[in-house]
Amino acid sequence: MYPPRTTVLEGSSIKLPLRFFQSSSLKNALSPDRKNLSVWLLFAIFVLLTFHYLSDRDFSFLLTLSSIVGSFGFLLGLYKVVSSRSVQGLSVKSLILYGVVSLSRFFSILFSDSYLPYDRSGDWVYRCTEGVEVIAIAFLLYFSYRYKYTYYSFIDSFAGENRKKSCITIGLLLFSLLCLSIIIHPGLSQKQSIDVLWSFSHYVEAIAVYPQLTLFSRSRHGEIEGLTSHFVFSLAISRLFALLFWASCWRELNAGTRWLGSRYAGVSILLSQCIQIVLMGEYVYYYVKSYFSLLDTNSSLLNGTPLVLPVCRTSRED
């Protein structure tokens, strides 16, 4: 038999099978995805409407967009848990850390306008999306308790498998980051409690995804359920938008501060964003690689086809 004909996208080395572009094959590939595609389509429409009608179309909208994408990611995770009645594949330790992040950031912007986007989207859209994120994480933590029989704690091994020691380690880590935020923080709000709380949210967020990535690496065969993979990918894109925003104005965070904050406040926030991108970089690579490889088989991550990552072998199996 002759090998299948392929077509090469101009300017790219990725080869896609010609049959994928035929209407019947494309229809068959997308038919199981209609519900998930509708979710993504509604999200895209919401972003466009928000950008067009609820913002000044300013560069600072990137910060709002980062919040929207992040909230959407947690809603995807919540949808996955509710629809499957399982928290398998999710790291409760990551959810706890993200809960601390969301609460800290939400309260810091709720009582101060200093860390809001400059354009109209900062008036209420940004606050609302951060509030939605807090609620989504709260429900995820609730369902992680309700469906605890589906939670594999031994592969969620960040800070150790022993629950008591793990809680102590995470508590010490949070205390250390709180001390760091007290020492190095911006002074835009002129209220130290708000500035410290906002900085604390960014410092914790820098490492919040690490337990989730650790769980992925220890999962059997490295397979990640489709919606779970979208959830983490959304967090990565959210952090990329935030990095682009703070890379352009991090020096402004040094204003109004004293001691170390006057020199390192902006750098520390920018560094926290970079750490997240570095941590999730390899995951994003395999996510994109898996997506293009599935095109060749008329499959899709959208319909629940697992994303496969390299695994770290352990002595126990899930």
Short mmCIF file of C-alpha atoms in Angstrom, two decimals:
data_model
loop_
_atom_site.label_atom_id
_atom_site.label_comp_id
_atom_site.label_asym_id
_atom_site.label_seq_id
_atom_site.Cartn_x
_atom_site.Cartn_y
_atom_site.Cartn_z
CA MET A 1 0.00 0.00 0.00
CA TYR A 2 1.11 3.53 -0.67
CA PRO A 3 1.75 5.78 2.33
CA PRO A 4 -1.01 8.33 3.01
CA ARG A 5 -0.63 11.63 1.20
CA THR A 6 0.32 14.52 3.42
CA THR A 7 0.19 18.25 3.12
CA VAL A 8 2.74 20.58 4.68
CA LEU A 9 1.63 23.88 6.15
CA GLU A 10 3.62 26.72 4.66
CA GLY A 11 6.35 27.91 6.97
CA SER A 12 6.05 24.83 9.17
CA SER A 13 7.70 21.44 9.36
CA ILE A 14 4.59 19.77 10.81
CA LYS A 15 2.99 17.31 8.40
CA LEU A 16 -0.74 16.72 8.62
CA PRO A 17 -2.57 13.95 6.74
CA LEU A 18 -4.50 15.23 3.74
CA ARG A 19 -7.51 13.14 4.74
CA PHE A 20 -7.93 15.29 7.84
CA PHE A 21 -8.90 18.24 5.67
CA GLN A 22 -11.59 16.28 3.85
CA SER A 23 -15.05 17.27 5.06
CA SER A 24 -16.17 13.75 6.02
CA SER A 25 -13.03 13.05 8.06
CA LEU A 26 -13.18 16.43 9.73
CA LYS A 27 -16.83 15.87 10.61
CA ASN A 28 -16.05 12.46 12.11
CA ALA A 29 -13.17 13.92 14.11
CA LEU A 30 -15.24 16.74 15.55
CA SER A 31 -18.56 14.95 16.09
CA PRO A 32 -17.71 13.68 19.61
CA ASP A 33 -16.39 17.10 20.57
CA ARG A 34 -19.49 19.23 20.12
CA LYS A 35 -20.16 19.80 23.81
CA ASN A 36 -16.54 20.64 24.59
CA LEU A 37 -16.17 22.75 21.47
CA SER A 38 -19.24 24.71 22.53
CA VAL A 39 -17.57 25.48 25.85
CA TRP A 40 -14.43 26.77 24.13
CA LEU A 41 -16.50 28.74 21.62
CA LEU A 42 -18.54 30.42 24.36
CA PHE A 43 -15.33 31.26 26.18
CA ALA A 44 -13.84 32.85 23.05
CA ILE A 45 -17.02 34.88 22.49
CA PHE A 46 -16.97 36.05 26.11
CA VAL A 47 -13.35 37.21 25.78
CA LEU A 48 -14.08 39.08 22.55
CA LEU A 49 -17.18 40.78 23.96
CA THR A 50 -15.32 41.73 27.13
CA PHE A 51 -12.43 43.17 25.14
CA HIS A 52 -14.74 45.09 22.80
CA TYR A 53 -17.39 46.42 25.18
CA LEU A 54 -15.99 46.27 28.72
CA SER A 55 -12.43 47.47 28.24
CA ASP A 56 -10.56 50.38 26.71
CA ARG A 57 -8.64 47.92 24.50
CA ASP A 58 -5.54 48.99 26.33
CA PHE A 59 -2.39 46.95 26.93
CA SER A 60 -3.41 46.53 30.57
CA PHE A 61 -6.27 44.31 29.39
CA LEU A 62 -3.65 41.56 29.39
CA LEU A 63 -3.96 41.40 33.17
CA THR A 64 -7.73 40.98 32.92
CA LEU A 65 -7.27 38.41 30.17
CA SER A 66 -4.87 36.50 32.40
CA SER A 67 -7.50 36.41 35.13
CA ILE A 68 -10.24 35.33 32.70
CA VAL A 69 -8.17 32.47 31.29
CA GLY A 70 -7.13 31.33 34.77
CA SER A 71 -10.73 31.33 36.00
CA PHE A 72 -11.79 29.44 32.90
CA GLY A 73 -9.13 26.83 33.64
CA PHE A 74 -10.45 26.23 37.14
CA LEU A 75 -14.00 26.04 35.79
CA LEU A 76 -12.81 23.37 33.35
CA GLY A 77 -11.33 21.48 36.27
CA LEU A 78 -14.60 21.82 38.16
CA TYR A 79 -16.58 20.64 35.13
CA LYS A 80 -14.31 17.61 34.89
CA VAL A 81 -14.85 16.71 38.55
CA VAL A 82 -18.62 17.21 38.48
CA SER A 83 -19.13 15.31 35.22
CA SER A 84 -16.91 12.37 36.17
CA ARG A 85 -17.58 12.44 39.93
CA SER A 86 -13.89 11.93 40.44
CA VAL A 87 -10.85 13.99 41.42
CA GLN A 88 -8.46 11.49 39.90
CA GLY A 89 -5.59 13.31 38.22
CA LEU A 90 -5.91 16.46 40.33
CA SER A 91 -3.48 17.45 43.05
CA VAL A 92 -5.29 18.52 46.21
CA LYS A 93 -2.05 20.11 47.41
CA SER A 94 -1.97 22.32 44.34
CA LEU A 95 -5.62 23.23 44.89
CA ILE A 96 -4.86 24.23 48.48
CA LEU A 97 -1.99 26.44 47.35
CA TYR A 98 -4.10 27.98 44.60
CA GLY A 99 -6.83 28.57 47.16
CA VAL A 100 -4.37 30.59 49.24
CA VAL A 101 -3.30 32.46 46.10
CA SER A 102 -6.84 33.32 45.01
CA LEU A 103 -8.04 34.42 48.43
CA SER A 104 -4.97 36.59 49.01
CA ARG A 105 -5.20 38.26 45.62
CA PHE A 106 -8.98 38.69 45.77
CA PHE A 107 -8.92 40.45 49.15
CA SER A 108 -5.98 42.62 48.08
CA ILE A 109 -7.90 43.94 45.06
CA LEU A 110 -11.28 44.01 46.80
CA PHE A 111 -10.24 46.72 49.25
CA SER A 112 -7.82 48.61 47.02
CA ASP A 113 -7.69 49.82 43.42
CA SER A 114 -3.89 49.96 43.33
CA TYR A 115 -3.34 46.59 41.66
CA LEU A 116 -6.18 46.69 39.17
CA PRO A 117 -5.72 47.00 35.39
CA TYR A 118 -5.64 50.58 34.16
CA ASP A 119 -8.53 50.27 31.72
CA ARG A 120 -12.28 49.85 32.29
CA SER A 121 -12.01 46.09 32.67
CA GLY A 122 -10.40 46.73 36.04
CA ASP A 123 -13.55 48.43 37.33
CA TRP A 124 -15.45 45.20 37.91
CA VAL A 125 -14.60 42.50 35.33
CA TYR A 126 -11.21 41.76 36.88
CA ARG A 127 -12.65 41.56 40.38
CA CYS A 128 -15.51 39.34 39.21
CA THR A 129 -13.23 36.87 37.44
CA GLU A 130 -11.00 36.66 40.50
CA GLY A 131 -14.10 36.04 42.60
CA VAL A 132 -15.21 33.28 40.23
CA GLU A 133 -11.79 31.69 40.60
CA VAL A 134 -12.11 31.70 44.39
CA ILE A 135 -15.53 30.04 44.18
CA ALA A 136 -14.35 27.45 41.64
CA ILE A 137 -11.38 26.45 43.80
CA ALA A 138 -13.61 26.27 46.88
CA PHE A 139 -15.91 23.83 45.07
CA LEU A 140 -12.94 21.82 43.82
CA LEU A 141 -11.69 21.44 47.38
CA TYR A 142 -15.18 20.48 48.52
CA PHE A 143 -15.48 17.81 45.84
CA SER A 144 -11.98 16.55 46.60
CA TYR A 145 -13.32 15.74 50.07
CA ARG A 146 -16.63 14.38 48.80
CA TYR A 147 -14.94 12.12 46.24
CA LYS A 148 -11.89 11.38 48.35
CA TYR A 149 -12.12 7.68 47.47
CA THR A 150 -11.04 8.63 43.92
CA TYR A 151 -8.02 10.63 45.13
CA TYR A 152 -4.67 8.85 44.90
CA SER A 153 -2.72 10.51 47.68
CA PHE A 154 0.41 8.41 47.20
CA ILE A 155 1.14 9.94 43.78
CA ASP A 156 0.31 13.44 45.04
CA SER A 157 3.66 13.23 46.76
CA PHE A 158 4.79 16.86 46.96
CA ALA A 159 6.13 17.50 50.50
CA GLY A 160 5.86 13.77 51.27
CA GLU A 161 3.18 11.10 51.33
CA ASN A 162 2.55 11.32 55.08
CA ARG A 163 -0.39 13.68 55.56
CA LYS A 164 0.77 15.19 58.84
CA LYS A 165 4.33 15.82 57.70
CA SER A 166 3.05 17.13 54.39
CA CYS A 167 0.78 19.66 56.11
CA ILE A 168 3.66 20.82 58.31
CA THR A 169 5.96 21.20 55.31
CA ILE A 170 3.40 23.16 53.30
CA GLY A 171 2.65 25.31 56.34
CA LEU A 172 6.34 26.13 56.79
CA LEU A 173 6.63 26.90 53.09
CA LEU A 174 3.69 29.32 53.25
CA PHE A 175 5.11 30.95 56.37
CA SER A 176 8.47 31.43 54.64
CA LEU A 177 6.80 33.04 51.63
CA LEU A 178 4.76 35.28 53.93
CA CYS A 179 7.97 36.46 55.59
CA LEU A 180 9.44 37.12 52.16
CA SER A 181 6.40 39.18 51.18
CA ILE A 182 6.71 41.22 54.38
CA ILE A 183 10.35 41.99 53.57
CA ILE A 184 9.95 42.56 49.81
CA HIS A 185 6.68 44.00 48.56
CA PRO A 186 5.48 46.95 46.44
CA GLY A 187 3.94 50.02 48.04
CA LEU A 188 1.33 51.10 45.50
CA SER A 189 -1.61 50.97 47.90
CA GLN A 190 0.17 52.77 50.76
CA LYS A 191 -1.34 50.11 53.02
CA GLN A 192 1.21 47.55 54.06
CA SER A 193 -1.34 44.80 54.70
CA ILE A 194 -2.71 45.09 51.15
CA ASP A 195 0.76 45.24 49.61
CA VAL A 196 1.97 42.24 51.59
CA LEU A 197 -1.15 40.22 50.77
CA TRP A 198 -0.85 40.95 47.06
CA SER A 199 2.85 40.04 47.02
CA PHE A 200 2.17 36.89 49.03
CA SER A 201 -0.31 35.72 46.39
CA HIS A 202 2.33 35.99 43.66
CA TYR A 203 5.06 34.29 45.64
CA VAL A 204 2.82 31.33 46.47
CA GLU A 205 1.54 31.16 42.91
CA ALA A 206 5.11 30.70 41.69
CA ILE A 207 5.19 27.18 43.16
CA ALA A 208 1.46 26.33 43.35
CA VAL A 209 1.45 24.30 40.13
CA TYR A 210 4.46 22.18 41.11
CA PRO A 211 2.48 19.54 43.10
CA GLN A 212 0.18 19.09 40.09
CA LEU A 213 3.13 18.60 37.74
CA THR A 214 4.68 16.17 40.22
CA LEU A 215 1.46 14.17 40.25
CA PHE A 216 1.46 14.05 36.44
CA SER A 217 5.01 12.72 36.35
CA ARG A 218 4.11 9.91 38.75
CA SER A 219 0.85 8.92 37.09
CA ARG A 220 0.67 5.48 35.56
CA HIS A 221 1.75 5.51 31.90
CA GLY A 222 1.81 9.32 32.06
CA GLU A 223 -1.77 9.57 30.77
CA ILE A 224 -3.71 12.72 31.64
CA GLU A 225 -7.45 12.99 31.11
CA GLY A 226 -8.39 15.52 28.43
CA LEU A 227 -10.14 18.16 30.57
CA THR A 228 -7.42 17.95 33.21
CA SER A 229 -4.81 18.67 30.56
CA HIS A 230 -6.82 21.70 29.37
CA PHE A 231 -7.11 22.90 32.96
CA VAL A 232 -3.34 23.02 33.48
CA PHE A 233 -2.71 24.39 29.98
CA SER A 234 -5.12 27.24 30.71
CA LEU A 235 -3.14 28.07 33.85
CA ALA A 236 0.04 28.20 31.76
CA ILE A 237 -1.51 30.57 29.21
CA SER A 238 -2.89 32.70 32.03
CA ARG A 239 0.58 33.08 33.52
CA LEU A 240 2.04 33.90 30.12
CA PHE A 241 -0.36 36.84 29.74
CA ALA A 242 0.49 38.02 33.26
CA LEU A 243 4.21 37.78 32.50
CA LEU A 244 3.80 39.86 29.34
CA PHE A 245 1.99 42.53 31.35
CA TRP A 246 4.42 42.73 34.26
CA ALA A 247 7.45 42.57 31.97
CA SER A 248 6.39 45.96 30.62
CA CYS A 249 5.76 47.75 33.92
CA TRP A 250 7.58 45.92 36.72
CA ARG A 251 9.63 49.03 37.55
CA GLU A 252 6.47 50.81 38.69
CA LEU A 253 6.19 48.32 41.55
CA ASN A 254 9.33 49.78 43.12
CA ALA A 255 7.64 53.15 43.69
CA GLY A 256 6.44 54.05 47.18
CA THR A 257 8.46 51.35 48.93
CA ARG A 258 11.38 51.40 51.33
CA TRP A 259 14.33 49.19 52.17
CA LEU A 260 14.61 46.12 49.94
CA GLY A 261 11.23 46.73 48.34
CA SER A 262 12.47 49.88 46.65
CA ARG A 263 14.96 47.83 44.66
CA TYR A 264 13.60 44.32 44.39
CA ALA A 265 9.78 44.51 44.56
CA GLY A 266 9.34 44.62 40.80
CA VAL A 267 12.06 42.06 40.14
CA SER A 268 10.58 39.63 42.68
CA ILE A 269 7.12 39.76 41.08
CA LEU A 270 8.61 39.36 37.61
CA LEU A 271 10.72 36.46 38.83
CA SER A 272 7.67 34.74 40.32
CA GLN A 273 5.99 34.87 36.91
CA CYS A 274 9.09 33.51 35.17
CA ILE A 275 9.34 30.59 37.61
CA GLN A 276 5.82 29.50 36.71
CA ILE A 277 6.55 29.64 32.98
CA VAL A 278 9.73 27.60 33.46
CA LEU A 279 7.93 25.00 35.58
CA MET A 280 5.12 24.59 33.05
CA GLY A 281 7.28 24.93 29.94
CA GLU A 282 7.91 21.21 29.48
CA TYR A 283 4.25 20.40 30.10
CA VAL A 284 3.14 22.93 27.46
CA TYR A 285 5.62 21.40 25.00
CA TYR A 286 4.15 17.92 25.40
CA TYR A 287 0.61 19.31 25.36
CA VAL A 288 1.15 20.97 21.98
CA LYS A 289 3.08 17.97 20.67
CA SER A 290 0.29 15.62 21.72
CA TYR A 291 -2.32 17.82 20.06
CA PHE A 292 -0.59 17.72 16.68
CA SER A 293 0.10 14.00 16.93
CA LEU A 294 -3.61 13.36 17.56
CA LEU A 295 -4.54 15.24 14.40
CA ASP A 296 -2.97 12.40 12.44
CA THR A 297 -5.41 9.90 13.97
CA ASN A 298 -8.54 12.07 13.76
CA SER A 299 -8.57 12.17 17.56
CA SER A 300 -8.66 15.19 19.78
CA LEU A 301 -7.79 16.24 23.29
CA LEU A 302 -11.18 17.93 23.35
CA ASN A 303 -13.11 14.66 23.32
CA GLY A 304 -11.24 13.26 26.30
CA THR A 305 -8.36 11.54 24.53
CA PRO A 306 -5.61 11.33 27.17
CA LEU A 307 -2.52 13.48 26.97
CA VAL A 308 0.58 11.31 27.45
CA LEU A 309 3.62 12.62 29.31
CA PRO A 310 6.91 10.98 30.27
CA VAL A 311 6.57 9.33 33.68
CA CYS A 312 8.75 9.05 36.75
CA ARG A 313 8.82 5.41 37.83
CA THR A 314 7.92 4.76 41.45
CA SER A 315 7.72 1.67 43.58
CA ARG A 316 3.94 1.87 43.76
CA GLU A 317 1.35 1.86 41.00
CA ASP A 318 -1.89 3.78 40.94
#
